[in-house]
Amino acid sequence: MGSDSLRITVLGSATPFPRPGNACSGYLVEGGGVRLWVDAGTGTLAELQRYVALGEVDAVWISHLHADHSADLLTYYYGLLYAGLDVPLPVPLFGPPGIADRLAAFLTNGPDRSPVEKAFGVQELHDGHVVRVGGLTLRSRAVDHGGLPAFALRVEDEGGASLVYSGDCEPCSSLVELALGCDLFLCEADGCVPGHHSAAQAGRSAAEARAGRLVVTHVGPGTDPADAVARAAAEFPGDVVHADPGMRFEAVATRRSRTPGRTTTSPTSSR
C-alpha cells in the first residue's frame, strides 16, 4: 500500500471489556499524510504504539463516551503531559459534547481542575460536523445509541476514497446516509440489543448504503465472529470480513462513491 492510501488498522474490537490479544474498540486511520486515532477503548493505546509513536498522532476522534471506546484517553493524557515525550500539544480531539469535563472529572485529584486542554485541543462534535485534517475530510453524524450522544464517522481522502465507521448505534437513517456509496464500511454488531446493530442488521445497513465492502466489528461476546460474518453476508451482496486485531483494510475509490451533502463546516485542523 502507498503511504498516502486511505486505510484503517484494527487496534481492538472487543466488547464490553478487553480480551487477551484483543483490546476494546480502537482504530488507526491513515491517509493523506494523516494518522488519526479513532476511538480509544481500553487497551488500544498500547496497540496504537505498534504502528505509530505518540507524537505522530495527528488527531483523535471519539464516537461516544462509554469506557470501551474512550477510556484510554486517560492514560494518553498522562503520556502527553508527564512522560517527557517530545509531542506537539495540544492534540486535536474531536468528541461528543462534554468530553473535556468528563475527562477532567476522572483526572482531577485535588482542588484544581486537571489541565485537560493543555493535552487536548477539544472540538465537540454535532450532527453534520465537518473538519479537514491534513489531506483527509472527517464528517460526523449523530446516531442512535440509547439516548447517549453518539456519532458515526466518514473519512474521505483527496482521491475520493472513503471509509465509514458506525461507532455504536442501532440501525438509523443518518448512518445509512453517511455511508452512502462508501468504499469500506466498518459496522458494529454487538447483538440484538437496544442501541446496537446485530450482525444481520449490519449487513442490511451496508446493503442500504450500497457500500463496497463490509467489515463487521465489535461483535458481542456471545457470538462467534465467523457466525457474525455469515449472518451479515446473508444480507449484504459484497465482501464481508471480521475486524480481527491487527488487520488492515484499504479503502479503494470506486465510481460508486458519493459524498453526503455537507451541512456544517468546522475550521480546518492541522498540526
Tab-separated table of C-alpha atoms in Angstrom:
chain	number	residue	atom	x	y	z
A	1	MET	CA	0.000	0.000	0.000
A	2	GLY	CA	1.207	3.509	-0.684
A	3	SER	CA	1.932	5.724	2.273
A	4	ASP	CA	-0.924	8.063	1.365
A	5	SER	CA	-3.574	5.417	0.606
A	6	LEU	CA	-6.636	5.571	2.850
A	7	ARG	CA	-6.564	2.613	5.194
A	8	ILE	CA	-7.657	1.519	8.644
A	9	THR	CA	-5.896	-0.784	11.096
A	10	VAL	CA	-7.830	-2.582	13.814
A	11	LEU	CA	-6.259	-1.885	17.222
A	12	GLY	CA	-9.031	-3.743	19.009
A	13	SER	CA	-12.651	-4.751	18.511
A	14	ALA	CA	-13.675	-6.416	21.793
A	15	THR	CA	-16.805	-5.558	23.755
A	16	PRO	CA	-17.532	-4.697	26.515
A	17	PHE	CA	-14.066	-5.337	28.008
A	18	PRO	CA	-10.671	-6.236	26.517
A	19	ARG	CA	-9.687	-9.867	26.000
A	20	PRO	CA	-6.194	-11.352	25.834
A	21	GLY	CA	-4.995	-10.405	22.383
A	22	ASN	CA	-7.928	-8.102	21.644
A	23	ALA	CA	-8.332	-4.606	23.068
A	24	CYS	CA	-11.630	-2.742	23.085
A	25	SER	CA	-12.726	-0.527	20.197
A	26	GLY	CA	-9.938	1.431	18.553
A	27	TYR	CA	-8.659	2.008	15.036
A	28	LEU	CA	-5.783	3.767	13.317
A	29	VAL	CA	-6.857	5.576	10.152
A	30	GLU	CA	-4.073	6.680	7.817
A	31	GLY	CA	-4.090	8.593	4.550
A	32	GLY	CA	-3.421	11.994	3.096
A	33	GLY	CA	-0.355	12.346	5.292
A	34	VAL	CA	-2.513	11.957	8.430
A	35	ARG	CA	-2.605	9.481	11.310
A	36	LEU	CA	-5.962	9.523	13.061
A	37	TRP	CA	-6.792	7.532	16.204
A	38	VAL	CA	-10.486	6.616	16.054
A	39	ASP	CA	-11.946	5.534	19.390
A	40	ALA	CA	-9.677	4.920	22.359
A	41	GLY	CA	-11.127	1.888	24.081
A	42	THR	CA	-9.328	0.063	26.871
A	43	GLY	CA	-6.023	-1.385	25.696
A	44	THR	CA	-5.844	0.479	22.397
A	45	LEU	CA	-3.139	2.951	23.450
A	46	ALA	CA	-0.605	0.124	23.732
A	47	GLU	CA	-1.709	-1.357	20.405
A	48	LEU	CA	-1.537	2.051	18.727
A	49	GLN	CA	2.174	2.230	19.529
A	50	ARG	CA	2.832	-0.880	17.448
A	51	TYR	CA	2.284	1.367	14.429
A	52	VAL	CA	2.981	4.987	15.412
A	53	ALA	CA	4.715	6.907	18.174
A	54	LEU	CA	2.513	9.081	20.367
A	55	GLY	CA	3.992	12.195	18.800
A	56	GLU	CA	2.902	11.002	15.348
A	57	VAL	CA	-0.843	11.028	16.118
A	58	ASP	CA	-2.317	13.992	14.250
A	59	ALA	CA	-5.786	13.884	15.817
A	60	VAL	CA	-8.183	11.730	17.839
A	61	TRP	CA	-11.869	11.135	17.098
A	62	ILE	CA	-14.195	9.606	19.715
A	63	SER	CA	-17.626	8.221	18.839
A	64	HIS	CA	-19.119	8.271	22.351
A	65	LEU	CA	-18.075	8.233	25.974
A	66	HIS	CA	-18.608	4.632	27.017
A	67	ALA	CA	-15.377	3.317	28.526
A	68	ASP	CA	-14.829	0.644	25.887
A	69	HIS	CA	-14.496	3.464	23.342
A	70	SER	CA	-12.791	6.220	25.318
A	71	ALA	CA	-11.035	5.009	28.500
A	72	ASP	CA	-7.503	5.101	27.093
A	73	LEU	CA	-7.758	8.873	26.700
A	74	LEU	CA	-6.969	8.969	30.412
A	75	THR	CA	-3.602	7.250	30.105
A	76	TYR	CA	-2.917	9.096	26.837
A	77	TYR	CA	-3.300	12.344	28.784
A	78	TYR	CA	-0.596	11.285	31.248
A	79	GLY	CA	1.645	10.207	28.405
A	80	LEU	CA	1.269	13.534	26.626
A	81	LEU	CA	1.898	15.735	29.644
A	82	TYR	CA	4.056	13.834	32.111
A	83	ALA	CA	6.189	11.244	30.290
A	84	GLY	CA	8.812	13.637	28.986
A	85	LEU	CA	7.832	12.976	25.382
A	86	ASP	CA	8.553	15.399	22.578
A	87	VAL	CA	4.944	15.699	21.425
A	88	PRO	CA	3.304	18.710	19.729
A	89	LEU	CA	0.493	19.899	22.003
A	90	PRO	CA	-2.399	20.149	22.187
A	91	VAL	CA	-3.512	17.144	20.135
A	92	PRO	CA	-6.794	17.858	18.291
A	93	LEU	CA	-9.562	15.829	19.929
A	94	PHE	CA	-12.987	15.544	18.296
A	95	GLY	CA	-15.592	14.045	20.591
A	96	PRO	CA	-19.135	14.217	21.959
A	97	PRO	CA	-20.381	17.218	23.926
A	98	GLY	CA	-18.957	17.301	27.441
A	99	ILE	CA	-15.880	15.213	26.672
A	100	ALA	CA	-13.422	17.684	28.244
A	101	ASP	CA	-15.339	17.907	31.520
A	102	ARG	CA	-15.770	14.123	31.593
A	103	LEU	CA	-12.014	13.654	31.288
A	104	ALA	CA	-11.350	16.317	33.901
A	105	ALA	CA	-13.737	14.638	36.332
A	106	PHE	CA	-11.654	11.456	36.156
A	107	LEU	CA	-8.249	13.129	36.101
A	108	THR	CA	-8.601	15.832	38.767
A	109	ASN	CA	-7.056	14.740	42.073
A	110	GLY	CA	-7.145	17.958	44.064
A	111	PRO	CA	-8.834	21.346	44.235
A	112	ASP	CA	-7.568	22.423	40.805
A	113	ARG	CA	-9.077	21.065	37.614
A	114	SER	CA	-6.642	18.930	35.616
A	115	PRO	CA	-5.299	20.836	32.596
A	116	VAL	CA	-7.127	18.739	30.019
A	117	GLU	CA	-6.880	21.490	27.432
A	118	LYS	CA	-3.069	21.509	27.626
A	119	ALA	CA	-3.092	17.963	26.288
A	120	PHE	CA	-6.133	18.123	24.006
A	121	GLY	CA	-7.472	20.752	21.647
A	122	VAL	CA	-11.093	19.770	22.166
A	123	GLN	CA	-13.697	20.323	19.480
A	124	GLU	CA	-17.147	18.991	20.293
A	125	LEU	CA	-18.986	17.035	17.632
A	126	HIS	CA	-22.501	17.772	16.459
A	127	ASP	CA	-24.701	16.339	13.766
A	128	GLY	CA	-23.198	17.391	10.438
A	129	HIS	CA	-19.792	18.315	11.872
A	130	VAL	CA	-17.150	18.522	9.126
A	131	VAL	CA	-13.451	19.177	9.600
A	132	ARG	CA	-10.368	18.791	7.452
A	133	VAL	CA	-7.229	17.267	8.962
A	134	GLY	CA	-4.332	17.333	6.530
A	135	GLY	CA	-5.446	15.556	3.369
A	136	LEU	CA	-8.493	13.947	4.989
A	137	THR	CA	-12.033	15.222	5.467
A	138	LEU	CA	-13.908	13.967	8.523
A	139	ARG	CA	-17.707	14.043	8.524
A	140	SER	CA	-19.715	13.111	11.606
A	141	ARG	CA	-23.377	12.292	12.015
A	142	ALA	CA	-25.373	11.784	15.180
A	143	VAL	CA	-26.607	8.192	15.513
A	144	ASP	CA	-28.957	6.311	17.860
A	145	HIS	CA	-27.216	4.723	20.833
A	146	GLY	CA	-29.736	4.569	23.627
A	147	GLY	CA	-30.036	8.323	24.100
A	148	LEU	CA	-26.307	8.843	24.709
A	149	PRO	CA	-24.652	11.435	22.448
A	150	ALA	CA	-23.018	9.230	19.813
A	151	PHE	CA	-21.611	9.727	16.347
A	152	ALA	CA	-20.584	7.842	13.230
A	153	LEU	CA	-17.672	8.954	11.073
A	154	ARG	CA	-16.975	9.185	7.353
A	155	VAL	CA	-13.369	9.759	6.264
A	156	GLU	CA	-12.554	10.794	2.702
A	157	ASP	CA	-9.215	11.434	1.033
A	158	GLU	CA	-8.464	13.803	-1.819
A	159	GLY	CA	-8.617	10.974	-4.349
A	160	GLY	CA	-12.222	10.166	-3.489
A	161	ALA	CA	-11.657	7.060	-1.375
A	162	SER	CA	-13.977	6.796	1.610
A	163	LEU	CA	-14.474	4.734	4.727
A	164	VAL	CA	-17.253	4.883	7.294
A	165	TYR	CA	-17.250	3.778	10.927
A	166	SER	CA	-20.580	3.315	12.679
A	167	GLY	CA	-19.409	3.787	16.251
A	168	ASP	CA	-22.042	2.110	18.422
A	169	CYS	CA	-25.592	2.535	17.199
A	170	GLU	CA	-28.761	0.797	16.202
A	171	PRO	CA	-29.871	0.940	12.555
A	172	CYS	CA	-30.808	4.509	11.675
A	173	SER	CA	-31.239	6.657	8.584
A	174	SER	CA	-28.409	9.021	9.497
A	175	LEU	CA	-25.883	6.172	9.417
A	176	VAL	CA	-27.084	4.940	6.027
A	177	GLU	CA	-26.986	8.484	4.654
A	178	LEU	CA	-23.442	8.966	5.926
A	179	ALA	CA	-22.293	5.629	4.498
A	180	LEU	CA	-23.952	6.065	1.109
A	181	GLY	CA	-21.644	4.710	-1.584
A	182	CYS	CA	-18.621	4.389	0.705
A	183	ASP	CA	-15.796	2.101	-0.337
A	184	LEU	CA	-15.315	0.498	3.096
A	185	PHE	CA	-17.924	0.264	5.858
A	186	LEU	CA	-16.886	-0.710	9.373
A	187	CYS	CA	-20.079	-1.529	11.271
A	188	GLU	CA	-20.526	-2.780	14.816
A	189	ALA	CA	-22.512	-5.932	15.525
A	190	ASP	CA	-22.837	-6.102	19.292
A	191	GLY	CA	-26.102	-8.015	19.130
A	192	CYS	CA	-29.877	-7.713	19.183
A	193	VAL	CA	-29.955	-5.176	21.994
A	194	PRO	CA	-31.159	-1.559	22.013
A	195	GLY	CA	-28.606	0.904	20.721
A	196	HIS	CA	-26.681	-1.646	18.654
A	197	HIS	CA	-26.690	-3.495	15.339
A	198	SER	CA	-26.973	-7.223	15.139
A	199	ALA	CA	-24.762	-8.851	12.530
A	200	ALA	CA	-27.713	-9.229	10.180
A	201	GLN	CA	-28.640	-5.583	10.682
A	202	ALA	CA	-25.056	-4.575	9.920
A	203	GLY	CA	-25.409	-6.397	6.612
A	204	ARG	CA	-28.706	-4.663	5.877
A	205	SER	CA	-27.289	-1.217	6.707
A	206	ALA	CA	-24.348	-1.879	4.382
A	207	ALA	CA	-26.707	-3.010	1.627
A	208	GLU	CA	-28.933	0.050	2.030
A	209	ALA	CA	-25.863	2.280	1.841
A	210	ARG	CA	-24.560	0.423	-1.237
A	211	ALA	CA	-21.168	0.123	0.434
A	212	GLY	CA	-18.297	-1.508	-1.401
A	213	ARG	CA	-17.064	-3.770	1.403
A	214	LEU	CA	-18.285	-4.531	4.921
A	215	VAL	CA	-16.073	-5.089	7.949
A	216	VAL	CA	-18.043	-6.387	10.934
A	217	THR	CA	-16.594	-5.244	14.246
A	218	HIS	CA	-17.400	-5.006	17.981
A	219	VAL	CA	-19.165	-8.379	17.812
A	220	GLY	CA	-20.980	-9.261	21.021
A	221	PRO	CA	-19.322	-11.752	23.389
A	222	GLY	CA	-21.992	-14.381	22.774
A	223	THR	CA	-21.445	-14.512	19.011
A	224	ASP	CA	-18.636	-16.225	17.146
A	225	PRO	CA	-17.040	-13.789	14.656
A	226	ALA	CA	-17.388	-16.314	11.826
A	227	ASP	CA	-21.102	-16.633	12.558
A	228	ALA	CA	-21.442	-12.836	12.609
A	229	VAL	CA	-19.776	-12.636	9.192
A	230	ALA	CA	-22.132	-15.299	7.837
A	231	ARG	CA	-25.221	-13.517	9.169
A	232	ALA	CA	-24.085	-10.187	7.719
A	233	ALA	CA	-23.201	-11.798	4.384
A	234	ALA	CA	-26.732	-13.177	4.097
A	235	GLU	CA	-27.962	-9.558	3.948
A	236	PHE	CA	-25.150	-7.884	2.008
A	237	PRO	CA	-24.069	-8.892	-1.515
A	238	GLY	CA	-20.488	-7.654	-1.230
A	239	ASP	CA	-17.393	-8.903	0.578
A	240	VAL	CA	-17.767	-9.284	4.362
A	241	VAL	CA	-14.916	-9.834	6.823
A	242	HIS	CA	-14.396	-9.595	10.579
A	243	ALA	CA	-12.251	-6.915	12.223
A	244	ASP	CA	-9.584	-9.162	13.701
A	245	PRO	CA	-6.990	-7.284	15.792
A	246	GLY	CA	-4.077	-6.136	13.672
A	247	MET	CA	-5.928	-6.430	10.363
A	248	ARG	CA	-5.511	-3.552	7.933
A	249	PHE	CA	-8.058	-2.645	5.286
A	250	GLU	CA	-7.560	-0.254	2.393
A	251	ALA	CA	-10.387	1.916	1.061
A	252	VAL	CA	-10.087	1.987	-2.726
A	253	ALA	CA	-12.018	4.706	-4.539
A	254	THR	CA	-14.632	3.452	-6.995
A	255	ARG	CA	-17.250	5.108	-9.177
A	256	ARG	CA	-19.786	4.059	-6.533
A	257	SER	CA	-18.532	6.626	-4.033
A	258	ARG	CA	-20.771	9.553	-3.259
A	259	THR	CA	-20.113	12.341	-0.804
A	260	PRO	CA	-23.018	13.044	1.559
A	261	GLY	CA	-24.357	16.576	1.481
A	262	ARG	CA	-22.343	18.950	3.602
A	263	THR	CA	-24.385	20.706	6.258
A	264	THR	CA	-21.930	22.455	8.546
A	265	THR	CA	-18.213	23.066	8.192
A	266	SER	CA	-15.837	23.484	11.092
A	267	PRO	CA	-12.390	25.072	10.958
A	268	THR	CA	-9.524	23.163	9.427
A	269	SER	CA	-7.344	21.270	11.884
A	270	SER	CA	-3.679	20.710	11.157
A	271	ARG	CA	-0.543	20.001	13.132
